[in-house]
Coordinates of C-alpha atoms in Angstrom, one line a residue:
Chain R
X18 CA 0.0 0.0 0.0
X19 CA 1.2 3.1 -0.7
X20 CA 0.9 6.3 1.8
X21 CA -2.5 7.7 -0.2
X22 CA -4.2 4.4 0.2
X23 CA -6.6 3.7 2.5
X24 CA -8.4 0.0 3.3
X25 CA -12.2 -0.6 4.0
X26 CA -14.1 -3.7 4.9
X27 CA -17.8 -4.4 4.2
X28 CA -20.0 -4.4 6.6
X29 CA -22.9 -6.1 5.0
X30 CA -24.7 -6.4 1.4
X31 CA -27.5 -4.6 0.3
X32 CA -30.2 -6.1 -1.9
X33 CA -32.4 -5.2 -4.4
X34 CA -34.7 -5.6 -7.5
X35 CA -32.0 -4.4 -9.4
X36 CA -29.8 -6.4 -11.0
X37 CA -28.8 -4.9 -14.0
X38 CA -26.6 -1.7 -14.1
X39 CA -28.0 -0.1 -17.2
X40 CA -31.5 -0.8 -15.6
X41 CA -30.8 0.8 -12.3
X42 CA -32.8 4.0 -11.4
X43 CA -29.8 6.5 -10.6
X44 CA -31.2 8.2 -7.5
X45 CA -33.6 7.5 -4.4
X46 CA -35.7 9.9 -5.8
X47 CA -36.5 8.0 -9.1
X48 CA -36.7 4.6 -7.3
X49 CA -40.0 5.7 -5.4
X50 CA -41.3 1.9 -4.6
X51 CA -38.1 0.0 -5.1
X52 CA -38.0 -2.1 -1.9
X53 CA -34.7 -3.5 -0.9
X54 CA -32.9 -4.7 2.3
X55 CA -29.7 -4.9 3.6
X56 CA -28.4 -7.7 6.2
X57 CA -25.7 -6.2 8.2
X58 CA -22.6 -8.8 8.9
X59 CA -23.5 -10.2 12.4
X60 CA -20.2 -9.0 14.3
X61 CA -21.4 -4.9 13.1
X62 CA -25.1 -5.9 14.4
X63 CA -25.0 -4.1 17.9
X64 CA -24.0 -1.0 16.0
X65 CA -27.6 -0.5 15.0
X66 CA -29.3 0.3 18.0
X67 CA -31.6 3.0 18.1
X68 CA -31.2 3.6 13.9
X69 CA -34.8 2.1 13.6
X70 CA -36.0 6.0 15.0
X71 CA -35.0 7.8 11.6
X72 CA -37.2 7.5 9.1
X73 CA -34.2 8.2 6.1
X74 CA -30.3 7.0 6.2
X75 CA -27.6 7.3 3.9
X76 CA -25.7 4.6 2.8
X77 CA -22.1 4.2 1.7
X78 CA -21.1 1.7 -0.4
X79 CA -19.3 0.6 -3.0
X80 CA -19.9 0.2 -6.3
X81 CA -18.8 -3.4 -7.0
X82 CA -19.1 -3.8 -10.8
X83 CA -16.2 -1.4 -10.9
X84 CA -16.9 0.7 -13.8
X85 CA -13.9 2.1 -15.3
X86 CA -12.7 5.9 -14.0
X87 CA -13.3 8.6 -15.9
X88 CA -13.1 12.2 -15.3
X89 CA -15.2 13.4 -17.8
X90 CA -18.6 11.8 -18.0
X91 CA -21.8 12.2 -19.8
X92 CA -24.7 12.1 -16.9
X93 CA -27.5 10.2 -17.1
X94 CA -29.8 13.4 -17.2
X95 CA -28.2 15.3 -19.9
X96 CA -26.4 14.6 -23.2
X97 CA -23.6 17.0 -22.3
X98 CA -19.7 16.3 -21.1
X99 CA -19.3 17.2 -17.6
X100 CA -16.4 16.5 -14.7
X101 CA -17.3 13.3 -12.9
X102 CA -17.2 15.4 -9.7
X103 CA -20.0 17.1 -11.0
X104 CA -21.8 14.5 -11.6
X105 CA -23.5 11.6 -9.4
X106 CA -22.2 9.1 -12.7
X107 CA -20.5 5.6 -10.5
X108 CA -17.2 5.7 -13.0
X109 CA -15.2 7.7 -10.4
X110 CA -11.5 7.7 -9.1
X111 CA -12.8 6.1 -6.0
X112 CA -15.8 3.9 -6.5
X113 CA -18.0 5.2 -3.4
X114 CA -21.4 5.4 -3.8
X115 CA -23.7 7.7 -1.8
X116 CA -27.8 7.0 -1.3
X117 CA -30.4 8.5 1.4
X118 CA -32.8 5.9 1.2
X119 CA -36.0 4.9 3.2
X120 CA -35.4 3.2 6.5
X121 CA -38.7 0.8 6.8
X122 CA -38.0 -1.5 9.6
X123 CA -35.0 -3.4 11.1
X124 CA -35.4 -6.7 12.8
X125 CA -32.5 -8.7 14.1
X126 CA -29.3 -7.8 11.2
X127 CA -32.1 -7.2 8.7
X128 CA -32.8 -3.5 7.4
X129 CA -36.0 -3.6 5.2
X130 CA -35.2 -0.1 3.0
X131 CA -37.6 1.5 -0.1
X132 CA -36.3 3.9 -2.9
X133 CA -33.7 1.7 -3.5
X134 CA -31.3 2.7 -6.3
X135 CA -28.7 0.1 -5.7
X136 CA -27.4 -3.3 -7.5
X137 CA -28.5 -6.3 -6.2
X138 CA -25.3 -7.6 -4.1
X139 CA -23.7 -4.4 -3.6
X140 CA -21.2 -3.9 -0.9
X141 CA -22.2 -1.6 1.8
X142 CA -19.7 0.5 4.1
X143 CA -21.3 2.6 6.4
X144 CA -24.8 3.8 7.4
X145 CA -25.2 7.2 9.3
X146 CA -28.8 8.9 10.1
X147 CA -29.8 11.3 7.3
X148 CA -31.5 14.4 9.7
X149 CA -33.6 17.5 9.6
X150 CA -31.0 19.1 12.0
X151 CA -27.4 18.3 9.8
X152 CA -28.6 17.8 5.7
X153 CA -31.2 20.3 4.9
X154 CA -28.7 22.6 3.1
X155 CA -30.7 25.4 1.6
X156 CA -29.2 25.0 -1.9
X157 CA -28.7 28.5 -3.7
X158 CA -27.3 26.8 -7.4
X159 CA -27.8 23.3 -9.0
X160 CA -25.2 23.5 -11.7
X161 CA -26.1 22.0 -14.5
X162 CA -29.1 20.3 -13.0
X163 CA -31.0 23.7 -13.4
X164 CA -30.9 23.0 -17.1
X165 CA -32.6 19.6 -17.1
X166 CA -36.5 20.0 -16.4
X167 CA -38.5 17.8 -14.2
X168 CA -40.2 16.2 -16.7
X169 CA -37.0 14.5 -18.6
X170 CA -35.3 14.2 -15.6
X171 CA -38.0 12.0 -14.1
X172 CA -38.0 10.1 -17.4
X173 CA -34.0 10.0 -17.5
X174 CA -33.8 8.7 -13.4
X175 CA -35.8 5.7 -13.5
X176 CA -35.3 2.2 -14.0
X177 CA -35.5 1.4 -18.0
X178 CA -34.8 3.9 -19.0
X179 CA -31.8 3.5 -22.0
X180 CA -30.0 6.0 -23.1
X181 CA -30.3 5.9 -27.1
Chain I
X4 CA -6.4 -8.7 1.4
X5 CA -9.5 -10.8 1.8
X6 CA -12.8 -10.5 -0.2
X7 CA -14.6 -8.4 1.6
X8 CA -11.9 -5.5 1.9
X9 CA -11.9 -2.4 -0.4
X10 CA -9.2 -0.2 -1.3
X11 CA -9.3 3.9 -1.9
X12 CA -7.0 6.3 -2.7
X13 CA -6.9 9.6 -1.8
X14 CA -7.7 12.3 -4.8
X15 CA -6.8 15.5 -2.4
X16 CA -6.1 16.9 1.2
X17 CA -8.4 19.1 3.3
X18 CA -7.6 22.2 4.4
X19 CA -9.2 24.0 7.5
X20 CA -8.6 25.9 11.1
X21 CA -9.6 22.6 12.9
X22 CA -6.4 21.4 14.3
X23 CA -7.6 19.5 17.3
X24 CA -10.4 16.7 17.1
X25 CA -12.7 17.6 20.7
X26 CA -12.6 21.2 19.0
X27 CA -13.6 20.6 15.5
X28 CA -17.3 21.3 15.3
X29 CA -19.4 18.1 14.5
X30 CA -21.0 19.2 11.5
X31 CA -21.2 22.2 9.0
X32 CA -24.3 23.5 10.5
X33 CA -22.5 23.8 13.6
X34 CA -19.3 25.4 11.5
X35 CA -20.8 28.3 9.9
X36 CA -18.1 31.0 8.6
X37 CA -15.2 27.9 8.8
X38 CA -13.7 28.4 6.1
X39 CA -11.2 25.6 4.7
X40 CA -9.7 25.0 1.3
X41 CA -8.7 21.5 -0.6
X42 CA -6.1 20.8 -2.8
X43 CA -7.1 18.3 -5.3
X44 CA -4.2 16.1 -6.5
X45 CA -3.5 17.3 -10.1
X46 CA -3.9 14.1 -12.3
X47 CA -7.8 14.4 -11.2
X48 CA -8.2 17.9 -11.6
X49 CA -10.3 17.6 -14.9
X50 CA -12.8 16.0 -12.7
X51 CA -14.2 19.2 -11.5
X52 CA -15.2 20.5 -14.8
X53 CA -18.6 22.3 -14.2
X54 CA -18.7 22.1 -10.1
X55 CA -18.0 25.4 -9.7
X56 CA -22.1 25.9 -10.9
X57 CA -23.2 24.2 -7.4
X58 CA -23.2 25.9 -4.2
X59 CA -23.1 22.9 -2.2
X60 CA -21.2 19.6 -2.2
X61 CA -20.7 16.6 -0.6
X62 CA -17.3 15.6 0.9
X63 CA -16.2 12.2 1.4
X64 CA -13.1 11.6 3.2
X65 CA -10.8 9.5 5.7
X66 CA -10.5 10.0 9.4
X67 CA -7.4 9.8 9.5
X68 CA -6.7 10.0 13.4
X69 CA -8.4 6.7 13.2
X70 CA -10.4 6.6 16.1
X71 CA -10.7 3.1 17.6
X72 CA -13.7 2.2 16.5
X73 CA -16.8 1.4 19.2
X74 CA -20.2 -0.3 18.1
X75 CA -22.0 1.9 20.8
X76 CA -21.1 5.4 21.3
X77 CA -22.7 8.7 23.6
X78 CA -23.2 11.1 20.2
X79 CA -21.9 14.6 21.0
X80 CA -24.9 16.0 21.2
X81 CA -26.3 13.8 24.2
X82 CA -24.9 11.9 26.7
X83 CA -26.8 8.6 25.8
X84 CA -25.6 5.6 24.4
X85 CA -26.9 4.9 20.9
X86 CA -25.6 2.7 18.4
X87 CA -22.8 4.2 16.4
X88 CA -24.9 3.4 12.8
X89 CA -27.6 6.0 14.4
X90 CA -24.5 8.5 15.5
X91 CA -22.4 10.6 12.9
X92 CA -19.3 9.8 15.8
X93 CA -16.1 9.3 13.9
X94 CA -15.2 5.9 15.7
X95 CA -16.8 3.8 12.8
X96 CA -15.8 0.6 11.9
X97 CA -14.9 2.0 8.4
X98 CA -13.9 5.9 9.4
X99 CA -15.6 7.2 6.3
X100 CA -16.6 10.9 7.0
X101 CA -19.2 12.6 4.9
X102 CA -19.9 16.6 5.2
X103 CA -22.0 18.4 3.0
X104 CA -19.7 22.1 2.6
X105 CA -20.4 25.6 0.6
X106 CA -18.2 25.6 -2.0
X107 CA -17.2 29.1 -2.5
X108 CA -14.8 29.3 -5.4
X109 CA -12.4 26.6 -7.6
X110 CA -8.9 27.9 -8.2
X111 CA -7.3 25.4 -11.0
X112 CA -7.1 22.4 -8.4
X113 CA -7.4 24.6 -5.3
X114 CA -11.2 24.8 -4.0
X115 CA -12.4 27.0 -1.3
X116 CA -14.8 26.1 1.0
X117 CA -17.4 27.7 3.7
X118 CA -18.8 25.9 6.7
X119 CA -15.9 23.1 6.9
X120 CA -16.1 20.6 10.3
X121 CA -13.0 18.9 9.2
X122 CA -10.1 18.3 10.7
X123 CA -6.8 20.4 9.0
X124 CA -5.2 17.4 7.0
X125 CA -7.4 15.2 6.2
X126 CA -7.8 13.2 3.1
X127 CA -10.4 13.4 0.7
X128 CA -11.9 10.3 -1.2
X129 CA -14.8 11.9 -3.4
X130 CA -16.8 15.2 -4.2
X131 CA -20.7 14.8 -5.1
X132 CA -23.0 17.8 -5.7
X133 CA -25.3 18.0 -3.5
X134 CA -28.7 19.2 -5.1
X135 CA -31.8 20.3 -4.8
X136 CA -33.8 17.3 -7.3
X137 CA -31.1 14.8 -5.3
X138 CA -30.7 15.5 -2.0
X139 CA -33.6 17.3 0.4
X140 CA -35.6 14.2 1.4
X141 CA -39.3 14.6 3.7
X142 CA -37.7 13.2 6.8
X143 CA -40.3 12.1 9.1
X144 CA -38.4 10.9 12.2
X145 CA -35.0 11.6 13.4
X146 CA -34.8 9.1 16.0
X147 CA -33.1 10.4 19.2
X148 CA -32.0 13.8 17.8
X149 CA -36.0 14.8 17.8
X150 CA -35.3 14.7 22.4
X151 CA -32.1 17.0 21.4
X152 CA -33.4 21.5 21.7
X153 CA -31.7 23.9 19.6
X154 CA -29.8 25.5 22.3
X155 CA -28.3 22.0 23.3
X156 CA -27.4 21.2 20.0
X157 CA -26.0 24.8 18.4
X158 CA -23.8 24.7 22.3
X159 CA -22.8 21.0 21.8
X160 CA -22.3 21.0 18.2
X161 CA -20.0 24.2 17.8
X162 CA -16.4 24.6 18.0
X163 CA -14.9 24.3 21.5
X164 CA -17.6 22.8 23.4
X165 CA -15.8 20.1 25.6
X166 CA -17.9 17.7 27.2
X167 CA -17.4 17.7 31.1

């Protein structure tokens, strides 16, 4: 390892309907309905205590199918080269991917989840309560997402959807 | 390595006026006029094409002081013990940090940042935008932060506060 690198374990898998990238809807907010869960390696279990009191968690994880890093990306709501940084796009320098997703119950190691956006068999890193006190951030400019309409982003986000 | 371990690399170094962890406020809402600055390394510069159009982003990055981590923690903001999954407490089995900053300017590879909670030195794995279509969810519940008053929290939270 060199000094930049830095290690990660799993510590649990999270599954879903979705099993095929370029089927995938690419954020919580076009996956309204997706159901998922997530079963949480048994020696990480006790770490969940008292999570099942917020109703919306990120999760960390990593994108597993690897796609290959680029730093300039085309994103899935607009035809139009931008810097991956700038974009949500999984074909980054380091594969982390970042969802707040619906928390619907835990039992036992088991999270039951909805608005899933995430692979089937994806490796997850980290869960941390999404809140009303820390990640309401009253946004001021959107980038390039101010270009892209509801309506075609709606029909860009979801699951199907092909990019001709 | 074994299967379930994941390797990163770090794309940049965090620069702020937090030199000391117990006074480093615990989140940008408790951090406001913070100001910090990242150098991105420069063979991923191009990356950040177009990011200068968002006035918010996500950081992603290492705790690097490594904090041993604990499955059950007392958050900073009460003195309770919760599971460290329900906590934003840097003593996490993977010590993946995630802060959602006003970005106030990029400079070639050099980007400066408002509201920073992060310790001086600390390396950065990935930048998202954060966005309005993206990112503000309906929360519902926020578990035991909703038995946590404003004073508490803006005292606790902020710069300085030592617990006794």
């Amino acid at each position: 390892m060199n000094p930049c690198d830095i290690l990660y374990s799993s510590i649990g898998i999270i599954h879903s309907e979705h099993s095929i990238a370029e089927k995938t809807p690419i954020q919580p907010v076009y996956a309204k309905g997706c159901k998922g869960y997530m079963e949480i390696f048994p020696e990480y279990a006790e770490g969940l205590k008292d999570l099942d009191g917020f109703s919306h968690i990120y999760l960390l994880y990593h994108f597993h199918q690897l796609p290959k890093a680029k730093l300039i990306v085309k994103p899935f709501l607009q035809d139009v080269e931008r810097g991956v940084f700038a974009t949500r796009a999984p074909c980054r320098p380091n594969a982390l991917g970042l969802s707040v997703v619906e928390l619907v119950g835990i039992d036992g190691n088991i999270l039951y989840l909805n608005n899933v956006d995430i692979l089937d068999g994806t490796p997850l890193l980290d869960i941390k309560p999404y809140t009303a006190k820390f990640d309401l951030h009253a946004v001021k400019r959107n980038g390039w997402q101010d270009e892209v309409d509801e309506h075609t982003a709606q029909k860009r986000g979801k699951r199907g959807y092909k990019r001709s």
